[in-house]
Coordinates of C-alpha atoms in Angstrom, one line a residue:
X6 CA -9.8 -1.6 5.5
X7 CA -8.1 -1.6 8.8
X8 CA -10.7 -2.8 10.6
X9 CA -10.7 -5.9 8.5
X10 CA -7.2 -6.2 8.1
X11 CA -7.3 -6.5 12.1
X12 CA -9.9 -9.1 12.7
X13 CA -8.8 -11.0 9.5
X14 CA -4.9 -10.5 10.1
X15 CA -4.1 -8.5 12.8
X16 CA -0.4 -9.0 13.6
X17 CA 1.3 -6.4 16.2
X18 CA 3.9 -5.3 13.1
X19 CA 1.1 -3.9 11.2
X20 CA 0.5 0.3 11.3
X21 CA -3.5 0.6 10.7
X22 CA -4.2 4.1 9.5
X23 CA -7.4 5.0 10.1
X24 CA -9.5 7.7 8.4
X25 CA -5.9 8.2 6.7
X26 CA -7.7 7.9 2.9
X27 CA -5.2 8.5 0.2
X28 CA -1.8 7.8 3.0
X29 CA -1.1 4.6 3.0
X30 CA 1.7 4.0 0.2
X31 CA 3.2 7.4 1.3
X32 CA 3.5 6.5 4.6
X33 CA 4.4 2.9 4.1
X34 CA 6.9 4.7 1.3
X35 CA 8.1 6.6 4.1
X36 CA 8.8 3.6 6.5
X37 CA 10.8 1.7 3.2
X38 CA 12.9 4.6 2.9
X39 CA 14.2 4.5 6.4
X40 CA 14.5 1.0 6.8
X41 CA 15.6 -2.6 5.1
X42 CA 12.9 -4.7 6.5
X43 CA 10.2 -5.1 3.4
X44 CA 7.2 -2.7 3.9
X45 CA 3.3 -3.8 2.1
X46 CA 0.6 -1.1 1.9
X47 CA -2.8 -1.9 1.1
X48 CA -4.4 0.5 -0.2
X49 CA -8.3 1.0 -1.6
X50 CA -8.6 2.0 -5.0
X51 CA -10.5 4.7 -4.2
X52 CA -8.3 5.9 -1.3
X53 CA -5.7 5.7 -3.9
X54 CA -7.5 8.2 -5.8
X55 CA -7.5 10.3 -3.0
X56 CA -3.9 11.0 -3.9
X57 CA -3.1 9.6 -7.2
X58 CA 0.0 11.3 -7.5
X59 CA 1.5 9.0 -5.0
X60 CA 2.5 6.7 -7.3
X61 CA 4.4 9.0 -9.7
X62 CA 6.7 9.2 -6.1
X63 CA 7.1 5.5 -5.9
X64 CA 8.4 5.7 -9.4
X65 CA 10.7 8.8 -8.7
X66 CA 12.3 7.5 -5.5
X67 CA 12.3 3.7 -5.3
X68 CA 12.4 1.2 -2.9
X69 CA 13.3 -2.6 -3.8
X70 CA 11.8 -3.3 -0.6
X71 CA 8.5 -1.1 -0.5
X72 CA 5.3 -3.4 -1.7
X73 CA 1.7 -1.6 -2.7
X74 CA -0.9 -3.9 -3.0
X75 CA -3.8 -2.0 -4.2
X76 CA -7.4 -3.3 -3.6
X77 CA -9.9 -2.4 -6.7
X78 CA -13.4 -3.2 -5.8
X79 CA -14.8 0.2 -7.9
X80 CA -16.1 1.9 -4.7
X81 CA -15.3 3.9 -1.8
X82 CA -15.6 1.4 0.9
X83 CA -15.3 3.3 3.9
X84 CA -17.5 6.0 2.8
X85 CA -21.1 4.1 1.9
X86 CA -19.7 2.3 -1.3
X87 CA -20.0 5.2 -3.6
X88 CA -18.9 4.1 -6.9
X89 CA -15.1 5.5 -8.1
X90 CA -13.7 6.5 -11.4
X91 CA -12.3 4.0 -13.5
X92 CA -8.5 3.7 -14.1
X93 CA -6.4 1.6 -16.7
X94 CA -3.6 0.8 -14.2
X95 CA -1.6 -0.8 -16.2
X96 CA -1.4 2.3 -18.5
X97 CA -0.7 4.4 -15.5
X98 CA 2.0 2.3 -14.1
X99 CA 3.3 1.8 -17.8
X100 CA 3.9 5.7 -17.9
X101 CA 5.2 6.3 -14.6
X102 CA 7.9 3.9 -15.0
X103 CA 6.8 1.1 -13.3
X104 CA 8.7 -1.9 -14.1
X105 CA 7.1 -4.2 -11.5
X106 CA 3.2 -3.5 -12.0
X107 CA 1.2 -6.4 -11.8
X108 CA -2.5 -6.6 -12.5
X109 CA -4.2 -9.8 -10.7
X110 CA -7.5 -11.3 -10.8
X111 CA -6.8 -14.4 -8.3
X112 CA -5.5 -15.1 -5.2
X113 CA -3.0 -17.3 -7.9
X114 CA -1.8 -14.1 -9.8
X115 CA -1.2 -12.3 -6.8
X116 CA 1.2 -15.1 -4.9
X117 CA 2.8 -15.1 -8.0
X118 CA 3.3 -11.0 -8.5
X119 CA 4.3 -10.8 -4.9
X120 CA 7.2 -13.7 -5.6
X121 CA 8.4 -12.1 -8.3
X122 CA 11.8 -10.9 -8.2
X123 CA 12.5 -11.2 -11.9
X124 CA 11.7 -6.9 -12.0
X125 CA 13.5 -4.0 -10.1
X126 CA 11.8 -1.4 -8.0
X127 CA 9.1 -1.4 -5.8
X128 CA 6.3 -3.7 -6.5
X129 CA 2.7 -2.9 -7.4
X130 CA -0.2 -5.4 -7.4
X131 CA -3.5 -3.8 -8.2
X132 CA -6.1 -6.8 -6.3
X133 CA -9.2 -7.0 -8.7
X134 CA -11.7 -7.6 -5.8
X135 CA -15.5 -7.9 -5.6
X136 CA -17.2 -5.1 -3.0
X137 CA -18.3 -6.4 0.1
X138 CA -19.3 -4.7 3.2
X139 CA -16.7 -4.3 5.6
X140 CA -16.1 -4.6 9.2
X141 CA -18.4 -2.3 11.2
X142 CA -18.3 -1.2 14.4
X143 CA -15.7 0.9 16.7
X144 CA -12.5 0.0 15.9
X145 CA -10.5 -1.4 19.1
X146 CA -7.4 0.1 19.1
X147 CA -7.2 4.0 19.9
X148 CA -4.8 6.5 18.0
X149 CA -2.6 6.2 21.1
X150 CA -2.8 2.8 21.0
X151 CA -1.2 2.5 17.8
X152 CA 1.1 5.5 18.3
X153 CA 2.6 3.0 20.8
X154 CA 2.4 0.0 19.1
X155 CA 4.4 1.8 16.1
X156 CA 7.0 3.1 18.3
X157 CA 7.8 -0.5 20.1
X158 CA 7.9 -1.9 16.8
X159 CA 11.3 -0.2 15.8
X160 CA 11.3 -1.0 12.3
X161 CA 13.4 2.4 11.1
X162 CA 17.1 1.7 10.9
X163 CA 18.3 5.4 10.9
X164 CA 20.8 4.4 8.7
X165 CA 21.5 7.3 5.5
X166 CA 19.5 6.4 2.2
X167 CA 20.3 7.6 -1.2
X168 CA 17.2 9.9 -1.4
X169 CA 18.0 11.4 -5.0
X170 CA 15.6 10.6 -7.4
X171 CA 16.1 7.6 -9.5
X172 CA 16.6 9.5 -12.9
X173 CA 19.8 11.2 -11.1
X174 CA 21.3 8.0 -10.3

């Protein structure tokens, strides 16, 4: 997905975490945590399932300002296109406590999920998608490259966060 997101939307704010399947929303959670400025992950379905658990911490220690936009094509992408397990989000997010789920089937529903501030928390916007192939080739930034990039960015405010869990609050 970083490879597309770059030639489809590269923009010098975004972290592109390659071969980092299942890390996304805990790193982007992470990055909300320490700062005020609004964080979106985008996440694969099936890299979400690489650590499904994730989302039971996005639940536990929220962030108003933390997005997850979760792209559900039924396959591993990266991997050959293998196909993944089926999951009822909305059941998932229902039990975790996630007030601001939102399941989308259009460009339409996911503008309006992402403008939605009627809801508290972080938000979550699973992206019912069709597989495609992605973008192949070498990617052209290097680890160090974006090591760099990240650190110029200066998008953590090291300012203190209430990080006790939202049922203690």
């Amino acid at each position: 997905m970083s490879k597309d997101l770059y030639l489809n939307a590269h923009s010098s704010s975004n972290l592109y975490l390659l071969g980092g399947m299942g890390s996304v929303i805990p790193t982007a959670q992470g990055l909300a945590l320490s700062t005020s400025n609004h964080v979106i992950a985008l996440e694969g379905d099936g890299s979400l399932l690489m650590n499904l658990g994730t989302l039971a911490t996005v639940s536990r220690y929220p962030c108003s300002n933390l997005v997850c936009v979760i792209l559900s094509n039924g396959v591993y992408q990266n991997t050959g296109g293998q196909p993944v397990s089926t999951v009822d989000y909305t059941t998932l997010a229902e039990s975790l406590g996630l007030e601001s789920f939102f399941d989308c089937y259009s460009i339409a529903d996911l503008a309006r999920a992402l403008s939605d501030d009627s809801r508290a928390g972080p938000k979550v916007a699973v992206a019912n998608v069709v597989a495609e192939d992605g973008a192949q080739g070498p990617f052209p930034l290097t680890p160090a490259d974006i090591a760099k990039r990240f650190q110029a960015t200066k998008c953590i405010d090291h300012g203190a966060r209430d990080m006790s869990p939202a049922t203690e609050r």
